[in-house]
Coordinates of C-alpha atoms and ligand atoms in Angstrom, one line a residue:
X26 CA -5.8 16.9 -18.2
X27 CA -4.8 13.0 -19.1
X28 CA -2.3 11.6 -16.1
X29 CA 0.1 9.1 -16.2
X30 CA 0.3 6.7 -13.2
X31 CA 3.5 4.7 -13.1
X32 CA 4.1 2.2 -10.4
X33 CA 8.0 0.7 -11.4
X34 CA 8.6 -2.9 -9.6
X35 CA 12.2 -4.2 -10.4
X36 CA 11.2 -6.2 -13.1
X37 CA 7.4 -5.0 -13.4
X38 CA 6.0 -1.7 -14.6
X39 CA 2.1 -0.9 -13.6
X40 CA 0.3 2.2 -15.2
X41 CA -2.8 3.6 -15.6
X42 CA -4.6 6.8 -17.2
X43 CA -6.9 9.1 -15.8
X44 CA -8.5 11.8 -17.4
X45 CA -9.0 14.4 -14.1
X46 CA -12.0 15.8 -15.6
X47 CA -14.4 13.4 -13.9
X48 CA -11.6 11.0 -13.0
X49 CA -11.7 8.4 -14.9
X50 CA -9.6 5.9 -15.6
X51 CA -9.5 5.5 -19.7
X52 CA -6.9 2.4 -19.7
X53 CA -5.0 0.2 -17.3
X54 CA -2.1 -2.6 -17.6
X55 CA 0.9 -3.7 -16.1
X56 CA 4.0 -5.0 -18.1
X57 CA 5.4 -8.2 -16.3
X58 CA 8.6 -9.8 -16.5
X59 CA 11.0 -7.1 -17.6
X60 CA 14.3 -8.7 -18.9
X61 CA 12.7 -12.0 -18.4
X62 CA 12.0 -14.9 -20.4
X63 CA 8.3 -14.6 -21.1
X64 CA 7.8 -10.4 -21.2
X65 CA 4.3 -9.4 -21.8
X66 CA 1.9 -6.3 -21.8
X67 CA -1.5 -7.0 -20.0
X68 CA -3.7 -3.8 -21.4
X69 CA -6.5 -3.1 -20.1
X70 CA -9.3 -0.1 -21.9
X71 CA -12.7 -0.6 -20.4
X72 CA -14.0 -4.0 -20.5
X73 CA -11.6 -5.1 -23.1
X74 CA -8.8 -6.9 -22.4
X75 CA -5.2 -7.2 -24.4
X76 CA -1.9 -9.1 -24.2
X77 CA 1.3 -8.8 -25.7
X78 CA 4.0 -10.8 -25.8
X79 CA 7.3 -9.7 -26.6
X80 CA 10.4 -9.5 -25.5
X81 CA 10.7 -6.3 -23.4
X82 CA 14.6 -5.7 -22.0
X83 CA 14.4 -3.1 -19.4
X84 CA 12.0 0.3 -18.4
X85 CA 12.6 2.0 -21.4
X86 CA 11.5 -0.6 -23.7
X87 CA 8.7 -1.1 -21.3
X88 CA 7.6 2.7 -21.0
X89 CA 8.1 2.9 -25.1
X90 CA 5.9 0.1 -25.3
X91 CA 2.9 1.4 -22.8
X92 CA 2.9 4.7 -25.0
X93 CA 2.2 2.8 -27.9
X94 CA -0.6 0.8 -26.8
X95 CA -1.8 3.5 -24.9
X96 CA -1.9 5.1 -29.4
X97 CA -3.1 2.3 -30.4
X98 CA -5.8 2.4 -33.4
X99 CA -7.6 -0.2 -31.4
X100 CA -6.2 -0.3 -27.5
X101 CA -5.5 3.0 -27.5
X102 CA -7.2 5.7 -25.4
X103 CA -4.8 9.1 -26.6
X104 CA -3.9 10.3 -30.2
X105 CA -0.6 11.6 -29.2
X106 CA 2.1 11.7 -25.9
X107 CA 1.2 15.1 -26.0
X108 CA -2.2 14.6 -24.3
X109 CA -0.2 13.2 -21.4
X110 CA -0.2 16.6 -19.0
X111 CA 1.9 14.6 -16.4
X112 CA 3.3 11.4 -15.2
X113 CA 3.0 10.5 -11.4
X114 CA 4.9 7.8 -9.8
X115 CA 4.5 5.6 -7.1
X116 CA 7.9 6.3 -5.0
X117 CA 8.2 3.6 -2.3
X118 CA 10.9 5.3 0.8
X119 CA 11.3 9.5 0.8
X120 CA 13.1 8.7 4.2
X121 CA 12.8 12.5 6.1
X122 CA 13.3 14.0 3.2
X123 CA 9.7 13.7 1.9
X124 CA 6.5 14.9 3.3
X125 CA 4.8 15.4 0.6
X126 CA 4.6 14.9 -2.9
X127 CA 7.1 17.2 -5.6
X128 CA 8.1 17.5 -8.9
X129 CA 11.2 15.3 -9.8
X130 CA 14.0 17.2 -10.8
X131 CA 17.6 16.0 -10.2
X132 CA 17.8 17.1 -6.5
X133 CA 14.7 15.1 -5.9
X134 CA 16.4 12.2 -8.3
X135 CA 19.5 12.0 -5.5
X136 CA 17.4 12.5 -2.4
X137 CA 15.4 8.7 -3.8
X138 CA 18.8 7.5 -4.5
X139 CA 20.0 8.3 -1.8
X140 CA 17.1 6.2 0.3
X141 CA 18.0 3.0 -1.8
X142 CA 19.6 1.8 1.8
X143 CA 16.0 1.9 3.4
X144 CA 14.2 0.7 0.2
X145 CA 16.7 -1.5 -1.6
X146 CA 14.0 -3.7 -3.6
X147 CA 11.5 -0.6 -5.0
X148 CA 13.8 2.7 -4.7
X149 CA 16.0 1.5 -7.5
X150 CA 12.9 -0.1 -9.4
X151 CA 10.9 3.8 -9.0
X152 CA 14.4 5.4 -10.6
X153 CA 14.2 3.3 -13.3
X154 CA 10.5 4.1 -14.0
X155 CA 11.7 8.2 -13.1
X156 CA 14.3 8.0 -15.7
X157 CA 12.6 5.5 -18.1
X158 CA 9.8 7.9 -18.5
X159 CA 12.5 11.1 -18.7
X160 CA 13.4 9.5 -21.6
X161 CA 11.0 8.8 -23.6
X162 CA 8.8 11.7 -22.6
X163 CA 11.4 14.6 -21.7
X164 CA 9.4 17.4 -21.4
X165 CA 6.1 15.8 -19.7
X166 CA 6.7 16.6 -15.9
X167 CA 7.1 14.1 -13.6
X168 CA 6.0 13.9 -10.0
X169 CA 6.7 11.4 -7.1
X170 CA 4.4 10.6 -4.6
X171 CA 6.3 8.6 -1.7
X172 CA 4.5 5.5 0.2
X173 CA 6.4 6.8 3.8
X174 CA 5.2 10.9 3.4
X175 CA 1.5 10.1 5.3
X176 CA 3.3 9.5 8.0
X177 CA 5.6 11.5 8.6
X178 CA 3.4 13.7 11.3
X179 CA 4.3 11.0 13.6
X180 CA 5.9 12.1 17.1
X181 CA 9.3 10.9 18.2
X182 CA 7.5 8.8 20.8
X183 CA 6.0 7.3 17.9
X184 CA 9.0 6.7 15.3
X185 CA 11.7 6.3 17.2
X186 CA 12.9 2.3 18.1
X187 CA 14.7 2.0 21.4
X188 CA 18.4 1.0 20.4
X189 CA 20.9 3.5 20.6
X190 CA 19.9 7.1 19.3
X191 CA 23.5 7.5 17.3
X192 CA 21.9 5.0 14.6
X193 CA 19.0 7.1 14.4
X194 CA 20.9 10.5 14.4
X195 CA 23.9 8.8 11.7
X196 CA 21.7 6.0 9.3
X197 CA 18.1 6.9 10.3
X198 CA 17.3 3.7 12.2
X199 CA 13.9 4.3 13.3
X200 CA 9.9 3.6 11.9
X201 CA 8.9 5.0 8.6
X202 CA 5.6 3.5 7.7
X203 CA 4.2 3.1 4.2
X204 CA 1.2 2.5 2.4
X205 CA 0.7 6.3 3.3
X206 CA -0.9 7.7 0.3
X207 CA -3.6 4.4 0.9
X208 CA -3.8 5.9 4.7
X209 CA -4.0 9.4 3.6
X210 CA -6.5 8.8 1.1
X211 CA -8.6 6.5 3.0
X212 CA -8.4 9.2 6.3
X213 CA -9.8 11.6 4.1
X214 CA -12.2 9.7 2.4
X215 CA -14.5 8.8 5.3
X216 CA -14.5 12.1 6.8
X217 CA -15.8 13.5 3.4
X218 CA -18.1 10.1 3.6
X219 CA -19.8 11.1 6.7
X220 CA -19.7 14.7 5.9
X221 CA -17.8 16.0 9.2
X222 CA -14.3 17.8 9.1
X223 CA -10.9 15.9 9.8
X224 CA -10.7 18.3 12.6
X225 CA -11.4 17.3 15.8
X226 CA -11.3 12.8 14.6
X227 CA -9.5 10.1 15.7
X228 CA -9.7 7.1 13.5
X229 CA -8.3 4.2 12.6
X230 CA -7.1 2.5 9.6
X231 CA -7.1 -1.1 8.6
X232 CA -5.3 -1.5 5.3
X233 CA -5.6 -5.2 4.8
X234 CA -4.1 -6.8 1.9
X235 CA -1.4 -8.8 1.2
X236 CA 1.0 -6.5 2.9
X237 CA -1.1 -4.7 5.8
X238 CA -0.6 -1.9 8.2
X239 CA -2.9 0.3 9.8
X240 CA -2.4 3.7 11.0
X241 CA -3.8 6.3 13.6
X242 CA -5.0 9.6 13.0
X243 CA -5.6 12.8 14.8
X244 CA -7.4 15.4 13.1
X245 CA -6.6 13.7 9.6
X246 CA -2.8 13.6 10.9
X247 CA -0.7 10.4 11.2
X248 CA 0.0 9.7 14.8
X249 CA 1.2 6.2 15.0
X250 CA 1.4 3.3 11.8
X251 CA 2.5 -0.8 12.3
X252 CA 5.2 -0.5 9.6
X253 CA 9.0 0.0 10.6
X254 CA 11.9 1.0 9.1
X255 CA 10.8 -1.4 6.4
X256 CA 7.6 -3.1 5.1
X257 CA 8.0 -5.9 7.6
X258 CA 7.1 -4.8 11.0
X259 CA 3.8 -4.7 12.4
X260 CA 0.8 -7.2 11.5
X261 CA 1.2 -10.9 10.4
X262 CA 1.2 -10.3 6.7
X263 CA 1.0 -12.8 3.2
X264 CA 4.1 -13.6 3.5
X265 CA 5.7 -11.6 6.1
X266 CA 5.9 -12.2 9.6
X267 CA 5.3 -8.9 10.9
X268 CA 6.7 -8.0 14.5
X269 CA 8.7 -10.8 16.2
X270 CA 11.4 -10.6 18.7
X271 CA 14.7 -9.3 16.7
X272 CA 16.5 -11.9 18.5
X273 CA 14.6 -14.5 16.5
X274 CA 17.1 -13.5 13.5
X275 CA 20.2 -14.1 15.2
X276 CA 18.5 -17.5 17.4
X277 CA 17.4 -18.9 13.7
X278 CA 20.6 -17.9 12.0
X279 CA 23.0 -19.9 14.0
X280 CA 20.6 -22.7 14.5
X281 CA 20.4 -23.3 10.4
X282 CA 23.6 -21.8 9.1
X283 CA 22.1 -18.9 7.7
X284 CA 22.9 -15.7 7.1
X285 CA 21.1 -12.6 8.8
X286 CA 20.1 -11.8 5.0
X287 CA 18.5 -15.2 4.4
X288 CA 16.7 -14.9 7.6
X289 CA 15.3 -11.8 6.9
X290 CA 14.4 -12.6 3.1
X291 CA 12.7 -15.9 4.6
X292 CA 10.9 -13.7 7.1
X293 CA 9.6 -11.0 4.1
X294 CA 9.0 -14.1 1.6
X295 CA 8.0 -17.5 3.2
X296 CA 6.2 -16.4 6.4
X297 CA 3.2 -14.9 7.8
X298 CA -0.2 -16.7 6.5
X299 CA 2.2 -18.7 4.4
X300 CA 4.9 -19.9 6.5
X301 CA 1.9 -20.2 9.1
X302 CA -0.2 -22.3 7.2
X303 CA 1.9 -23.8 5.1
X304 CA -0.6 -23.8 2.2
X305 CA -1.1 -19.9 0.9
X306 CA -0.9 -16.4 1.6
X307 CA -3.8 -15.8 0.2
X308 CA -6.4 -15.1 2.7
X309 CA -9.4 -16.7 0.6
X310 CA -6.9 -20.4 0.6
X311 CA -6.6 -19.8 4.4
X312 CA -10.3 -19.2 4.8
X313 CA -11.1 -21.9 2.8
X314 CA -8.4 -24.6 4.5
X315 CA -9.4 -23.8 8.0
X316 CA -13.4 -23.5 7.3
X317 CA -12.6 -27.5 6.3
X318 CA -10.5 -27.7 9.4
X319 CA -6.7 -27.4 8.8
X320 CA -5.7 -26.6 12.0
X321 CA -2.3 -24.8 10.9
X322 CA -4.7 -22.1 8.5
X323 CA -7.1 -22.1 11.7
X324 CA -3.9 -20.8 13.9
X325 CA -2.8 -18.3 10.9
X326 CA -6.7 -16.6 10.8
X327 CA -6.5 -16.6 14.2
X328 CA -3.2 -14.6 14.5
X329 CA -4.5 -12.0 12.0
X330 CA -7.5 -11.2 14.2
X331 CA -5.8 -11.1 17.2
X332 CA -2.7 -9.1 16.2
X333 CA -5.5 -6.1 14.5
X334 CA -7.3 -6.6 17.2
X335 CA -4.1 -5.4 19.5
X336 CA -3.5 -2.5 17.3
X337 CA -6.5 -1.2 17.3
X338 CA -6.6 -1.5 21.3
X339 CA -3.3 0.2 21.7
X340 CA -4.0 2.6 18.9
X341 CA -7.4 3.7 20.7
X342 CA -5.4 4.0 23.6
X343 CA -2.9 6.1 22.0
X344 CA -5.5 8.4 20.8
X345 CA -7.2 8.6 24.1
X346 CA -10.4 7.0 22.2
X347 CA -11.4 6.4 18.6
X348 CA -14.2 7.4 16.4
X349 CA -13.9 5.7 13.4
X350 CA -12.2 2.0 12.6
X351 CA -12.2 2.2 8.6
X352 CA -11.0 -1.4 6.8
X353 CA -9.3 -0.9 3.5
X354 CA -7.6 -2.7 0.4
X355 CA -8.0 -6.6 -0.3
X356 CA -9.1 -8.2 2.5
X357 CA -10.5 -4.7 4.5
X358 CA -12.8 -4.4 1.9
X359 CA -14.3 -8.0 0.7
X360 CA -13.6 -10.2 3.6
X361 CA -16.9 -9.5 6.1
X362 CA -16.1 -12.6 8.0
X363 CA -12.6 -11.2 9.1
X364 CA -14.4 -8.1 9.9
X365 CA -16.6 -9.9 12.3
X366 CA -14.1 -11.7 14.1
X367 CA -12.0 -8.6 14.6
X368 CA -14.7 -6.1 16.0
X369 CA -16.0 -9.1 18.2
X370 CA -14.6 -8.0 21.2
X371 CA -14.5 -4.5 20.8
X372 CA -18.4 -3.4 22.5
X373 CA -16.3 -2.4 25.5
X374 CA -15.0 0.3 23.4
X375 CA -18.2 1.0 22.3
X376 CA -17.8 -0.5 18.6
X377 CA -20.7 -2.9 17.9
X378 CA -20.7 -4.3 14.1
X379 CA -24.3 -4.8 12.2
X380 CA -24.1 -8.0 10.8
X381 CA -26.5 -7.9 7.8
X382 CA -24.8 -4.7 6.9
X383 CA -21.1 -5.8 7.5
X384 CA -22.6 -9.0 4.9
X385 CA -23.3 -6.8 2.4
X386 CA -20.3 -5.6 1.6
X387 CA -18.3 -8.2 1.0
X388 CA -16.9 -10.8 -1.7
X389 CA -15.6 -8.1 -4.4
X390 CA -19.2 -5.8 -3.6
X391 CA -17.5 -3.4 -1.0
X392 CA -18.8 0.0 -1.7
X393 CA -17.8 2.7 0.5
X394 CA -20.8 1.9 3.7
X395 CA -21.2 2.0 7.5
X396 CA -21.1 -1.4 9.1
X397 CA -21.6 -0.4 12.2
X398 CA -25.2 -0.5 14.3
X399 CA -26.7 2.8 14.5
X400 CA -26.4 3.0 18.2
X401 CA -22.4 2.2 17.8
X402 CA -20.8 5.4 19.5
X403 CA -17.7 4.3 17.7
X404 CA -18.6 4.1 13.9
X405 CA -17.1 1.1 11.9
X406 CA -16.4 1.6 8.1
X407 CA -15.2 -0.1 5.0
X408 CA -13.4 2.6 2.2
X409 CA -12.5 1.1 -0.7
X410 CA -8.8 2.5 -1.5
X411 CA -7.4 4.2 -4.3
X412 CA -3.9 5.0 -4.5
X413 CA -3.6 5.6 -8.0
X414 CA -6.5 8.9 -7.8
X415 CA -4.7 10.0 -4.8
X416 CA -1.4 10.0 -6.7
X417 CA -3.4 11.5 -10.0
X418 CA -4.6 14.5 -7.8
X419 CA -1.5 15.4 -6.0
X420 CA -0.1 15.5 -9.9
X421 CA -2.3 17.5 -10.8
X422 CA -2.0 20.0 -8.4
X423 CA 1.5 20.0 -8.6
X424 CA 1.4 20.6 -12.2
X425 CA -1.2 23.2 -12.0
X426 CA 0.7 25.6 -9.3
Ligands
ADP527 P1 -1.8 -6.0 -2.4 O1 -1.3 -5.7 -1.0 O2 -1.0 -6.9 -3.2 O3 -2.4 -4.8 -3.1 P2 -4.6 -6.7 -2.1 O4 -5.0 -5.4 -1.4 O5 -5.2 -7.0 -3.4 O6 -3.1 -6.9 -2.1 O7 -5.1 -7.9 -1.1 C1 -4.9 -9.2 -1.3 C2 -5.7 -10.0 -0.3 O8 -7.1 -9.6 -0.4 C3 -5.7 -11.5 -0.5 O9 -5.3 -12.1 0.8 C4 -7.1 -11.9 -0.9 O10 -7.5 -13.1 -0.3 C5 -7.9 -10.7 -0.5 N1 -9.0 -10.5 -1.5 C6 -8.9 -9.8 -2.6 N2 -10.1 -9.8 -3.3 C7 -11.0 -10.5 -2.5 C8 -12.3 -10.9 -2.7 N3 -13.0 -10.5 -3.8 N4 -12.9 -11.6 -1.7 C9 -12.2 -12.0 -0.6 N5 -10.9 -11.7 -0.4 C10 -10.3 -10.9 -1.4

């Protein structure tokens, strides 16, 4: 069976096909700029690479146009829409309502609209993909696969923020966590790896990129993850400041005139490596500004390491120990040196890093590997993530029930 993967951004729309039988992605392309000046299609089939330009005025158009590529004499990778078994979409917050993935129907439709409070950037973005693709494809099934289910094995202990219980009891104040199907597929991934059960391991995940959060796991079950009720809690991030004293908002808010919405949109948008360094959030720019000695980048590296390097203490004492510390997506995977710094001070634990073999995989060559010393009691990992199979396979089983 041929799958659908649709990730809808507000004014973005990212796919991909994969054909389950050997799970292979046939084509992959995002359309950019939805009801913007300067909408395009970027299409790629292999190692050919396509644009489109044209104007492209909301989801449907978008979706319309993606099918028609995806036919395309010479882009193309199906004959008809038929071919298309299923469509599975990236669903940002499922709230409590979610712990796995379903089949959208209109029950599921209100129980995502009705977590727009908690995601009010991507829940409304997902719908329109839900409904684009409803549309123009009504009787492909459609599944969502929700960025917040992974962790929802957490204890109370765990999730729950110390203000009082009413706002978690009447609006759901408390931690959520996402990037779960990267967590959940990553968790899995290096038990297979290593060829032991989930049962009876405790690891830890590093998902690294330019949002990052890592998670801990019991038995291949979410205890504890660094995100909150949003995407902005937990590790310094691109462009988000991660976990900061909430009286920050207020103390900054009176100080410049702004609102508490301002602050926070400043906090998602202009701060972490960013606001930090004042140059990028792009970790390569920082690595690059403070390897020539710009101090501010030096400071904003320097955060990073230390704030992982917390988690993973408090998450190995959480767990009571750890096993395995895997590092994941963008910088997890390529960026050895960050690795290195990280795991420096972590022998006590009884995590020692190889160097030559962290080295190796690096710098866009990260292949699933041990980095670790062979005499490390804790093993150290690096799991390249895919979201996108993750999302294919829970699709497909849904479909095939
Ligand atoms: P997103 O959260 O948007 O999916 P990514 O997982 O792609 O982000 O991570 C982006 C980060 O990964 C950037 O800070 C970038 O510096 C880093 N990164 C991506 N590719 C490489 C590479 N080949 N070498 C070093 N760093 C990389």
């Amino acid at each position: 069976m041929k799958i659908l993967i649709v990730n809808a951004g507000s004014s973005s729309l990212k796919y991909q096909v994969i054909d389950m039988e050997g799970e292979q992605v046939l084509a992959k392309g995002v359309v950019e700029r939805i009801n913007i000046e300067g909408s395009q299609l970027k299409h790629t089939m292999g190692k050919e690479k396509f644009e489109i330009k044209q104007p492209i005025k909301d989801h449907v158009e978008a979706t319309q146009l993606v099918l028609a590529t995806l036919q395309d004499e010479t882009m193309g990778v199906i004959k008809s829409v038929d071919e298309i078994g299923a469509v599975g979409h990236r669903v940002l917050h499922g709230g409590t309502e979610f712990s796995e993935s379903v089949i959208i129907n209109d029950a599921v439709k209100a129980a995502i609209r009705k977590c727009i409070p908690l995601g009010p950037l991507h829940n409304p973005a997902n719908l329109m993909g839900i409904e684009a693709c409803e549309k123009v494809m009504p009787t492909t099934p459609q599944i969502a696969v929700f960025d917040t289910a992974f962790h929802q094995t957490m204890p109370a202990k765990a999730y729950m923020y110390g203000v009082p219980k009413k706002y978690h009891d009447e609006m759901g104040v408390r931690r959520y966590g996402f990037h779960g199907t990267s967590h959940r597929y990553v968790s899995k991934r290096v038990c297979e790896f290593m060829g032991i059960p989930q049962e009876g391991t405790r690891v830890i995940i590093c998902h690294l990129g330019n949002g990052s959060s890592l998670s801990a796991c019991v038995d291949g079950k979410c205890v504890d993850t660094s995100m909150g009720l949003t995407p902005l809690e937990g590790l310094l991030m691109g462009t988000r400041c991660g976990s900061c004293d909430p009286a920050v908002v207020q103390f900054i808010a009176n100080n410049e005139k702004m609102t508490p919405d301002q602050v926070l949109d400043m906090m998602n948008k202009k701060s972490g490596l960013l606001g930090i360094s004042g140059t990028s959030s792009d970790m390569r720019d920082i690595d690059a500004a403070a390897d020539e000695g710009n101090e501010n980048a030096e400071l904003a590296r320097q955060m990073l390491v230390y704030g992982i390097q917390k988690y993973i203490g408090s998450y190995a004492a959480a767990m009571g120990g750890v096993d395995m510390i895997v590092f994941t997506a963008g910088i997890g995977e390529n960026n050895g040196k960050l690795r290195e710094r990280v795991m420096a001070n972590f022998e006590y634990l009884g995590a020692k890093l190889d160097p030559a073999k962290n080295a190796a995989c690096a710098d866009g060559k990260a292949t699933e590997c041990v980095i670790s010393t062979d005499d490390s009691k804790v093993k150290i990992l690096v799991i390249p993530t895919n979201e996108e199979i993750m999302i294919a396979r829970d699709t497909l089983e849904l479909v095939s029930k």
